[in-house]
Amino acid sequence: MTLPEMSYQRRKTRAVRVGESESRVYIGGNHPIVVQSMITEETHNVDAAVDQIIGMHRAGSEIVRVTTPNLAEARCLADIKAKLKQKYMDVPLVADVHHQGSDIAVEVARYVDKIRINPGLFVFRKRKDRTVDYSDAEVQEEIEAIDRELTPVINACKERDVAMRIGVNHGSLAERLTVMYGDTPEGMVQSAIEYIKICEHHDFKNIIISLKASRVSVMQQANRLMAARMAELGMDYPLHLGVTEAGDGMYARIKSTAGIATLLSEGIGDTIRVSLSEDPVAELPVCYDILQALGLRRTKTEFIACPSCGRTKFDLPTVLGQVKAATGHLAGLNVAVMGCIVNGPGEMADADYGYVGKAGGKISLYRARDEVKTGISQENGVSELVALIKADGRWVEPPEGSEQSAVAVTFNDRITVGIPLDVRR
């Protein structure tokens, strides 16, 4: 029985520019999926914040977010921006605005390239009886209150062409929407739609949307529903993906990957952040590995390696480590390390180069499917592989004294899925 192939086209969105200088990025459109993160330094510690922003940008955070819990810290962004330009470069910055944030948002719009507001906290209202439904008049009163608070922020963003992220969090959904829709993805979507419609009423469409939750299933359902609802309403705003409060360690990475990669594989998502309870620099390799695994951005060598078994002709973990150390900077190249000749040539069919174990302590080298050299002693295998890559003109010297760059070398806007999952380059 032949199973049909399913093809997911990346959702069509408008391109939203973040930043003005040579470091500017575009979220959405036909642009690569953008990687971003957030500093942990307090904003009033200007020098420490600047140093952390520089470190994160160098490590691959294309946009860096900074918290602005009050007006005093919001005003520090002027110094942060100036010192970044003086010491390094003009990094695209996002100011994070939460509680009762109109005044803060208007202030930060003077300095940053994008502001993030949380609809559940931006106009914060509670009432004593949470069991009684909201009347139409009460709903309209709250929406008018949001409009009054959001209008000056919209005007400030329009004045400097600053982007806005409407960032809905499952854990801080407005009380009114929780009463009306329950603790559901539907309430999250309705929250975002309310803010979008106010922005559109004021002719402002420089918007990115996020719907985050600490539970993967809620995050996925909310983003799928948001994408469907925007399609129905003729909206084309980019989506920022993330599993918030994922924790730390291996499980947090798996949890984040499960949420983000699944949606990206369905064509949903334009920028991502992996939220770890660790140094934020640790988030960035996870983001780039997700994009690499899906074939959306290639920032390093893709290695194919067998799990090892009794047929393996060499110490596979050791040899794989040696090959990775020698060729791991060759972004976009596919290198296979296979322990034996039984499955090696077939399983590494997609590789550009193959390193395959043979009997008698020898290895063979392959260029794609073709065996080009055999009978090589294992001691010389890695150097012979490097020599082959150089002979083919595909070698570049590794960056001196640094890790490989996180700049992508390829980008695809289509992910093709068969059974089982088959992500094509």
CSV table of C-alpha atoms in Angstrom, one decimal:
chain,number,residue,atom,x,y,z
A,1,MET,CA,0.0,0.0,0.0
A,2,THR,CA,1.4,3.4,-1.0
A,3,LEU,CA,0.7,6.1,1.6
A,4,PRO,CA,0.2,9.6,0.3
A,5,GLU,CA,2.8,12.3,0.9
A,6,MET,CA,1.7,15.3,2.9
A,7,SER,CA,3.2,18.6,2.1
A,8,TYR,CA,3.1,21.6,4.5
A,9,GLN,CA,3.7,25.0,2.9
A,10,ARG,CA,5.0,27.6,5.3
A,11,ARG,CA,2.1,29.8,6.4
A,12,LYS,CA,2.2,33.1,4.3
A,13,THR,CA,2.7,36.1,6.5
A,14,ARG,CA,3.8,39.7,6.2
A,15,ALA,CA,7.4,40.5,6.9
A,16,VAL,CA,7.9,42.7,10.0
A,17,ARG,CA,11.2,44.5,10.3
A,18,VAL,CA,12.9,44.7,13.7
A,19,GLY,CA,15.8,47.2,13.7
A,20,GLU,CA,17.1,49.8,11.3
A,21,SER,CA,20.8,49.2,11.0
A,22,GLU,CA,22.9,46.5,9.3
A,23,SER,CA,21.9,44.1,12.1
A,24,ARG,CA,18.1,44.4,11.4
A,25,VAL,CA,16.1,41.3,10.9
A,26,TYR,CA,12.8,40.5,9.3
A,27,ILE,CA,10.2,38.2,11.0
A,28,GLY,CA,7.9,36.5,8.6
A,29,GLY,CA,7.5,36.7,4.8
A,30,ASN,CA,10.1,34.6,3.0
A,31,HIS,CA,12.7,35.3,5.6
A,32,PRO,CA,14.5,32.6,7.7
A,33,ILE,CA,13.0,31.6,11.1
A,34,VAL,CA,14.5,34.1,13.5
A,35,VAL,CA,16.2,33.0,16.8
A,36,GLN,CA,15.8,35.2,19.8
A,37,SER,CA,16.2,35.2,23.6
A,38,MET,CA,16.1,37.4,26.7
A,39,ILE,CA,18.8,38.7,29.0
A,40,THR,CA,18.7,37.9,32.8
A,41,GLU,CA,20.6,41.0,33.9
A,42,GLU,CA,18.5,43.8,35.5
A,43,THR,CA,18.0,46.7,33.0
A,44,HIS,CA,19.3,49.3,35.4
A,45,ASN,CA,22.7,47.6,35.5
A,46,VAL,CA,23.5,49.1,32.2
A,47,ASP,CA,27.0,47.9,31.7
A,48,ALA,CA,26.2,44.3,32.7
A,49,ALA,CA,23.1,44.4,30.5
A,50,VAL,CA,25.2,45.6,27.5
A,51,ASP,CA,27.8,42.9,28.0
A,52,GLN,CA,25.2,40.2,28.2
A,53,ILE,CA,23.4,41.5,25.1
A,54,ILE,CA,26.7,41.4,23.2
A,55,GLY,CA,27.5,37.9,24.3
A,56,MET,CA,24.0,36.6,23.3
A,57,HIS,CA,24.1,38.3,19.9
A,58,ARG,CA,27.5,36.8,19.2
A,59,ALA,CA,26.2,33.4,20.2
A,60,GLY,CA,23.3,33.7,17.7
A,61,SER,CA,20.4,35.6,19.4
A,62,GLU,CA,19.4,37.7,16.4
A,63,ILE,CA,17.0,39.7,18.6
A,64,VAL,CA,17.5,40.3,22.3
A,65,ARG,CA,14.7,41.1,24.8
A,66,VAL,CA,15.2,43.3,27.9
A,67,THR,CA,12.7,43.6,30.8
A,68,THR,CA,11.3,47.0,31.6
A,69,PRO,CA,9.1,46.7,34.7
A,70,ASN,CA,9.0,50.4,35.5
A,71,LEU,CA,9.7,53.8,33.9
A,72,ALA,CA,13.1,54.2,35.5
A,73,GLU,CA,14.4,51.0,33.9
A,74,ALA,CA,12.6,51.9,30.7
A,75,ARG,CA,14.7,55.0,30.5
A,76,CYS,CA,17.9,53.0,30.9
A,77,LEU,CA,17.3,51.6,27.4
A,78,ALA,CA,18.6,54.9,26.0
A,79,ASP,CA,22.0,54.3,27.6
A,80,ILE,CA,22.0,50.6,26.7
A,81,LYS,CA,21.3,51.4,23.0
A,82,ALA,CA,24.0,54.1,23.0
A,83,LYS,CA,26.6,51.9,24.6
A,84,LEU,CA,25.9,49.0,22.3
A,85,LYS,CA,26.5,51.1,19.3
A,86,GLN,CA,29.7,52.5,20.9
A,87,LYS,CA,31.1,49.2,22.1
A,88,TYR,CA,29.8,46.7,19.6
A,89,MET,CA,26.9,47.3,17.1
A,90,ASP,CA,23.2,48.2,17.0
A,91,VAL,CA,21.6,45.0,18.2
A,92,PRO,CA,17.8,44.7,17.6
A,93,LEU,CA,16.3,45.1,21.0
A,94,VAL,CA,12.8,44.2,22.4
A,95,ALA,CA,11.5,45.9,25.5
A,96,ASP,CA,9.3,43.6,27.7
A,97,VAL,CA,6.3,45.5,29.1
A,98,HIS,CA,3.8,43.9,31.5
A,99,HIS,CA,1.6,45.4,34.3
A,100,GLN,CA,-0.3,48.6,33.5
A,101,GLY,CA,2.2,49.3,30.8
A,102,SER,CA,1.0,52.2,28.7
A,103,ASP,CA,3.4,54.8,30.0
A,104,ILE,CA,6.3,52.4,30.0
A,105,ALA,CA,5.5,51.2,26.5
A,106,VAL,CA,5.3,54.7,25.2
A,107,GLU,CA,8.7,55.5,26.8
A,108,VAL,CA,10.5,52.4,25.5
A,109,ALA,CA,9.2,53.0,22.0
A,110,ARG,CA,11.6,55.9,21.9
A,111,TYR,CA,14.7,53.6,22.1
A,112,VAL,CA,14.0,50.0,21.1
A,113,ASP,CA,13.1,48.2,17.8
A,114,LYS,CA,10.2,46.2,19.1
A,115,ILE,CA,8.0,46.2,22.2
A,116,ARG,CA,6.3,43.2,23.8
A,117,ILE,CA,3.0,43.7,25.6
A,118,ASN,CA,1.0,41.1,27.5
A,119,PRO,CA,-2.7,41.5,27.0
A,120,GLY,CA,-3.6,39.7,30.2
A,121,LEU,CA,-1.7,42.3,32.3
A,122,PHE,CA,-1.5,45.4,30.1
A,123,VAL,CA,-5.0,46.6,31.3
A,124,PHE,CA,-5.3,44.6,34.6
A,125,ARG,CA,-8.8,44.3,36.1
A,126,LYS,CA,-10.3,41.9,38.6
A,127,ARG,CA,-13.7,41.6,40.1
A,128,LYS,CA,-14.9,39.8,43.2
A,129,ASP,CA,-17.3,37.3,41.7
A,130,ARG,CA,-15.6,35.3,39.0
A,131,THR,CA,-18.5,32.9,38.5
A,132,VAL,CA,-20.9,35.5,36.9
A,133,ASP,CA,-20.7,35.9,33.1
A,134,TYR,CA,-19.7,39.2,31.7
A,135,SER,CA,-22.5,41.2,30.0
A,136,ASP,CA,-22.1,42.7,26.6
A,137,ALA,CA,-21.8,46.1,28.2
A,138,GLU,CA,-19.0,45.0,30.5
A,139,VAL,CA,-17.1,43.4,27.6
A,140,GLN,CA,-17.5,46.6,25.6
A,141,GLU,CA,-16.3,48.7,28.6
A,142,GLU,CA,-13.2,46.6,28.9
A,143,ILE,CA,-12.4,46.7,25.2
A,144,GLU,CA,-12.8,50.5,25.3
A,145,ALA,CA,-10.4,50.7,28.2
A,146,ILE,CA,-7.8,48.6,26.3
A,147,ASP,CA,-8.3,51.0,23.3
A,148,ARG,CA,-7.6,54.0,25.5
A,149,GLU,CA,-4.4,52.5,26.9
A,150,LEU,CA,-3.2,51.0,23.7
A,151,THR,CA,-3.7,54.0,21.4
A,152,PRO,CA,-0.8,56.1,22.6
A,153,VAL,CA,1.5,53.0,22.4
A,154,ILE,CA,0.4,52.4,18.8
A,155,ASN,CA,1.0,56.1,18.0
A,156,ALA,CA,4.5,55.9,19.6
A,157,CYS,CA,5.3,52.8,17.6
A,158,LYS,CA,4.1,54.3,14.4
A,159,GLU,CA,6.2,57.4,14.9
A,160,ARG,CA,9.5,55.4,14.9
A,161,ASP,CA,8.3,52.4,12.9
A,162,VAL,CA,8.7,50.2,15.9
A,163,ALA,CA,7.3,46.6,15.8
A,164,MET,CA,4.9,45.3,18.5
A,165,ARG,CA,4.6,41.7,19.8
A,166,ILE,CA,1.2,40.9,21.2
A,167,GLY,CA,2.3,38.2,23.6
A,168,VAL,CA,-0.5,36.2,25.2
A,169,ASN,CA,0.5,33.9,28.1
A,170,HIS,CA,-1.7,31.0,29.1
A,171,GLY,CA,-0.8,31.6,32.8
A,172,SER,CA,-1.7,35.3,32.8
A,173,LEU,CA,-4.8,35.4,30.6
A,174,ALA,CA,-7.2,38.2,31.5
A,175,GLU,CA,-9.8,37.3,34.1
A,176,ARG,CA,-12.7,38.3,31.7
A,177,LEU,CA,-11.5,35.9,29.0
A,178,THR,CA,-11.0,33.1,31.6
A,179,VAL,CA,-14.6,33.6,32.8
A,180,MET,CA,-15.9,33.7,29.2
A,181,TYR,CA,-13.9,30.9,27.6
A,182,GLY,CA,-12.4,29.0,30.5
A,183,ASP,CA,-8.8,28.0,30.8
A,184,THR,CA,-8.5,27.2,27.1
A,185,PRO,CA,-6.6,28.0,23.9
A,186,GLU,CA,-9.8,29.7,22.6
A,187,GLY,CA,-9.5,32.4,25.3
A,188,MET,CA,-5.8,33.0,24.4
A,189,VAL,CA,-6.8,33.4,20.7
A,190,GLN,CA,-9.6,35.8,21.6
A,191,SER,CA,-7.2,37.9,23.7
A,192,ALA,CA,-4.8,38.3,20.8
A,193,ILE,CA,-7.6,39.0,18.3
A,194,GLU,CA,-9.0,41.8,20.5
A,195,TYR,CA,-5.6,43.6,20.5
A,196,ILE,CA,-5.1,43.0,16.8
A,197,LYS,CA,-8.4,44.5,15.9
A,198,ILE,CA,-7.6,47.6,17.9
A,199,CYS,CA,-4.2,47.9,16.2
A,200,GLU,CA,-5.9,47.5,12.8
A,201,HIS,CA,-8.5,50.2,13.7
A,202,HIS,CA,-5.6,52.6,14.2
A,203,ASP,CA,-4.0,51.5,10.9
A,204,PHE,CA,-1.1,49.7,12.6
A,205,LYS,CA,-0.1,46.3,11.3
A,206,ASN,CA,3.6,46.1,12.3
A,207,ILE,CA,2.7,43.2,14.6
A,208,ILE,CA,4.0,39.8,15.7
A,209,ILE,CA,1.7,37.4,17.7
A,210,SER,CA,2.7,34.9,20.4
A,211,LEU,CA,0.6,32.4,22.4
A,212,LYS,CA,2.7,30.6,24.9
A,213,ALA,CA,2.0,28.0,27.6
A,214,SER,CA,4.0,25.8,29.8
A,215,ARG,CA,2.0,22.8,28.6
A,216,VAL,CA,3.0,21.7,25.1
A,217,SER,CA,-0.5,20.6,24.1
A,218,VAL,CA,-2.0,24.0,25.0
A,219,MET,CA,0.7,25.9,23.2
A,220,GLN,CA,0.3,23.8,20.1
A,221,GLN,CA,-3.5,24.0,20.1
A,222,ALA,CA,-3.5,27.8,20.7
A,223,ASN,CA,-1.1,28.4,17.8
A,224,ARG,CA,-3.0,26.1,15.4
A,225,LEU,CA,-6.2,27.8,16.3
A,226,MET,CA,-4.6,31.3,15.9
A,227,ALA,CA,-3.3,30.4,12.5
A,228,ALA,CA,-6.7,29.2,11.4
A,229,ARG,CA,-8.6,32.1,12.9
A,230,MET,CA,-6.2,34.6,11.2
A,231,ALA,CA,-6.8,32.9,7.9
A,232,GLU,CA,-10.5,33.2,8.3
A,233,LEU,CA,-10.2,37.0,9.1
A,234,GLY,CA,-7.7,37.7,6.4
A,235,MET,CA,-4.9,38.4,8.8
A,236,ASP,CA,-1.3,37.5,8.0
A,237,TYR,CA,0.7,38.4,11.1
A,238,PRO,CA,3.8,36.3,11.9
A,239,LEU,CA,3.8,34.0,14.9
A,240,HIS,CA,6.5,33.8,17.7
A,241,LEU,CA,6.7,30.2,19.1
A,242,GLY,CA,7.8,29.1,22.5
A,243,VAL,CA,7.0,26.8,25.4
A,244,THR,CA,7.2,29.1,28.4
A,245,GLU,CA,8.7,28.1,31.7
A,246,ALA,CA,10.0,24.9,30.3
A,247,GLY,CA,12.5,24.4,33.2
A,248,ASP,CA,16.1,23.2,32.8
A,249,GLY,CA,18.1,20.3,31.6
A,250,MET,CA,17.3,17.6,29.0
A,251,TYR,CA,13.6,17.5,29.7
A,252,ALA,CA,13.2,21.2,29.1
A,253,ARG,CA,14.9,20.9,25.8
A,254,ILE,CA,12.8,18.0,24.8
A,255,LYS,CA,9.6,19.7,25.9
A,256,SER,CA,10.5,22.9,24.0
A,257,THR,CA,11.4,20.9,20.9
A,258,ALA,CA,8.2,18.9,21.0
A,259,GLY,CA,6.2,22.1,21.0
A,260,ILE,CA,8.2,24.3,18.6
A,261,ALA,CA,9.3,21.7,16.1
A,262,THR,CA,5.9,20.2,15.7
A,263,LEU,CA,4.4,23.5,14.7
A,264,LEU,CA,7.3,24.4,12.5
A,265,SER,CA,6.9,21.1,10.7
A,266,GLU,CA,3.3,22.1,10.0
A,267,GLY,CA,4.4,25.4,8.4
A,268,ILE,CA,3.4,27.5,11.5
A,269,GLY,CA,5.9,29.9,13.1
A,270,ASP,CA,8.3,32.7,12.1
A,271,THR,CA,10.5,33.3,15.1
A,272,ILE,CA,11.3,31.0,18.1
A,273,ARG,CA,12.6,31.2,21.6
A,274,VAL,CA,13.5,28.2,23.8
A,275,SER,CA,12.9,29.3,27.5
A,276,LEU,CA,15.3,27.6,29.9
A,277,SER,CA,16.0,28.2,33.6
A,278,GLU,CA,19.6,28.4,32.7
A,279,ASP,CA,22.1,31.0,31.2
A,280,PRO,CA,20.1,32.3,28.2
A,281,VAL,CA,23.1,31.6,25.9
A,282,ALA,CA,22.3,27.9,26.5
A,283,GLU,CA,18.9,28.4,24.7
A,284,LEU,CA,20.5,29.3,21.4
A,285,PRO,CA,22.0,26.0,20.4
A,286,VAL,CA,18.7,24.3,21.0
A,287,CYS,CA,16.9,26.8,18.7
A,288,TYR,CA,19.4,26.3,15.9
A,289,ASP,CA,19.4,22.5,16.4
A,290,ILE,CA,15.6,22.5,16.0
A,291,LEU,CA,15.9,24.5,12.8
A,292,GLN,CA,18.7,22.3,11.5
A,293,ALA,CA,16.8,19.1,12.2
A,294,LEU,CA,13.9,20.4,10.2
A,295,GLY,CA,16.0,21.6,7.4
A,296,LEU,CA,14.9,25.2,7.8
A,297,ARG,CA,18.3,26.6,8.6
A,298,ARG,CA,21.7,25.1,8.3
A,299,THR,CA,24.3,26.4,10.7
A,300,LYS,CA,26.7,23.5,11.1
A,301,THR,CA,27.6,20.2,9.6
A,302,GLU,CA,24.9,17.6,9.6
A,303,PHE,CA,26.2,14.3,10.9
A,304,ILE,CA,24.7,10.9,10.1
A,305,ALA,CA,25.9,8.1,12.3
A,306,CYS,CA,24.8,4.5,13.1
A,307,PRO,CA,24.0,3.6,16.8
A,308,SER,CA,26.8,0.9,16.7
A,309,CYS,CA,26.4,-2.8,17.1
A,310,GLY,CA,28.4,-6.0,17.1
A,311,ARG,CA,29.2,-5.5,13.4
A,312,THR,CA,30.9,-2.2,14.0
A,313,LYS,CA,34.6,-2.2,12.9
A,314,PHE,CA,35.8,0.6,15.1
A,315,ASP,CA,35.1,2.5,18.3
A,316,LEU,CA,32.3,4.5,16.8
A,317,PRO,CA,31.8,7.2,19.5
A,318,THR,CA,35.5,8.0,19.5
A,319,VAL,CA,35.7,8.1,15.7
A,320,LEU,CA,32.5,10.1,15.4
A,321,GLY,CA,34.0,12.6,17.9
A,322,GLN,CA,37.2,12.9,15.8
A,323,VAL,CA,35.3,13.4,12.6
A,324,LYS,CA,33.1,16.1,14.2
A,325,ALA,CA,36.1,17.9,15.6
A,326,ALA,CA,37.7,18.0,12.2
A,327,THR,CA,34.6,18.9,10.1
A,328,GLY,CA,32.0,20.4,12.5
A,329,HIS,CA,32.5,23.9,11.2
A,330,LEU,CA,31.5,23.1,7.6
A,331,ALA,CA,28.0,24.5,7.7
A,332,GLY,CA,25.7,22.9,5.2
A,333,LEU,CA,27.8,19.8,4.6
A,334,ASN,CA,26.4,16.3,5.4
A,335,VAL,CA,28.9,13.8,6.7
A,336,ALA,CA,28.2,10.1,7.6
A,337,VAL,CA,30.1,7.9,10.0
A,338,MET,CA,29.0,4.3,9.7
A,339,GLY,CA,30.5,1.4,11.6
A,340,CYS,CA,30.2,-1.3,8.9
A,341,ILE,CA,29.6,-1.9,5.3
A,342,VAL,CA,26.4,-3.8,5.8
A,343,ASN,CA,24.0,-0.8,6.1
A,344,GLY,CA,26.5,2.0,5.8
A,345,PRO,CA,26.2,2.9,2.1
A,346,GLY,CA,22.5,2.6,2.1
A,347,GLU,CA,21.7,4.5,5.3
A,348,MET,CA,24.1,7.3,4.4
A,349,ALA,CA,22.7,7.8,0.9
A,350,ASP,CA,21.8,11.5,1.6
A,351,ALA,CA,25.3,12.3,2.8
A,352,ASP,CA,27.9,14.3,0.9
A,353,TYR,CA,30.7,12.2,2.3
A,354,GLY,CA,30.8,8.9,4.1
A,355,TYR,CA,33.4,7.3,6.5
A,356,VAL,CA,32.7,3.6,6.6
A,357,GLY,CA,34.4,0.8,8.7
A,358,LYS,CA,35.7,-2.3,7.0
A,359,ALA,CA,37.4,-5.5,8.2
A,360,GLY,CA,41.1,-5.5,9.2
A,361,GLY,CA,41.2,-2.1,10.8
A,362,LYS,CA,40.5,-0.3,7.5
A,363,ILE,CA,37.9,2.3,6.4
A,364,SER,CA,36.4,3.4,3.1
A,365,LEU,CA,35.6,6.9,2.0
A,366,TYR,CA,32.5,7.7,0.0
A,367,ARG,CA,31.5,10.8,-2.0
A,368,ALA,CA,27.7,10.5,-1.9
A,369,ARG,CA,26.9,6.9,-3.0
A,370,ASP,CA,30.3,6.3,-4.7
A,371,GLU,CA,33.2,4.7,-2.9
A,372,VAL,CA,36.2,6.8,-3.9
A,373,LYS,CA,38.9,5.4,-1.7
A,374,THR,CA,39.3,2.1,0.3
A,375,GLY,CA,41.8,0.3,2.4
A,376,ILE,CA,42.7,3.4,4.4
A,377,SER,CA,44.1,2.6,7.9
A,378,GLN,CA,41.8,3.9,10.7
A,379,GLU,CA,44.7,6.0,12.0
A,380,ASN,CA,44.7,8.0,8.8
A,381,GLY,CA,40.9,8.0,8.2
A,382,VAL,CA,40.1,11.5,9.4
A,383,SER,CA,43.0,13.2,7.6
A,384,GLU,CA,42.1,11.4,4.4
A,385,LEU,CA,38.5,12.6,4.7
A,386,VAL,CA,39.6,16.2,5.2
A,387,ALA,CA,41.9,15.8,2.1
A,388,LEU,CA,39.0,14.5,0.0
A,389,ILE,CA,36.8,17.5,1.0
A,390,LYS,CA,39.7,19.9,0.2
A,391,ALA,CA,40.2,18.2,-3.1
A,392,ASP,CA,36.6,18.8,-4.0
A,393,GLY,CA,36.9,22.5,-3.1
A,394,ARG,CA,34.4,22.3,-0.3
A,395,TRP,CA,36.7,22.9,2.6
A,396,VAL,CA,36.8,26.2,4.6
A,397,GLU,CA,39.1,27.0,7.4
A,398,PRO,CA,37.4,27.1,10.8
A,399,PRO,CA,37.0,30.5,12.4
A,400,GLU,CA,40.1,31.4,14.3
A,401,GLY,CA,39.7,31.1,18.1
A,402,SER,CA,35.9,30.8,18.1
A,403,GLU,CA,33.0,28.5,17.6
A,404,GLN,CA,31.4,28.2,14.2
A,405,SER,CA,29.1,31.1,13.3
A,406,ALA,CA,25.3,30.7,13.9
A,407,VAL,CA,24.6,32.3,10.5
A,408,ALA,CA,22.4,30.1,8.4
A,409,VAL,CA,23.6,29.0,5.0
A,410,THR,CA,20.4,27.5,3.6
A,411,PHE,CA,16.7,28.0,4.1
A,412,ASN,CA,13.6,26.2,2.9
A,413,ASP,CA,10.0,27.4,3.1
A,414,ARG,CA,8.5,24.0,2.5
A,415,ILE,CA,8.6,21.0,4.8
A,416,THR,CA,7.6,17.7,3.1
A,417,VAL,CA,6.3,15.0,5.4
A,418,GLY,CA,5.8,11.3,4.5
A,419,ILE,CA,5.2,8.3,6.7
A,420,PRO,CA,7.4,8.2,8.7
A,421,LEU,CA,8.4,11.9,9.1
A,422,ASP,CA,10.7,12.8,6.2
A,423,VAL,CA,12.1,16.3,6.3
A,424,ARG,CA,13.8,17.1,3.0
A,425,ARG,CA,16.7,19.5,2.5
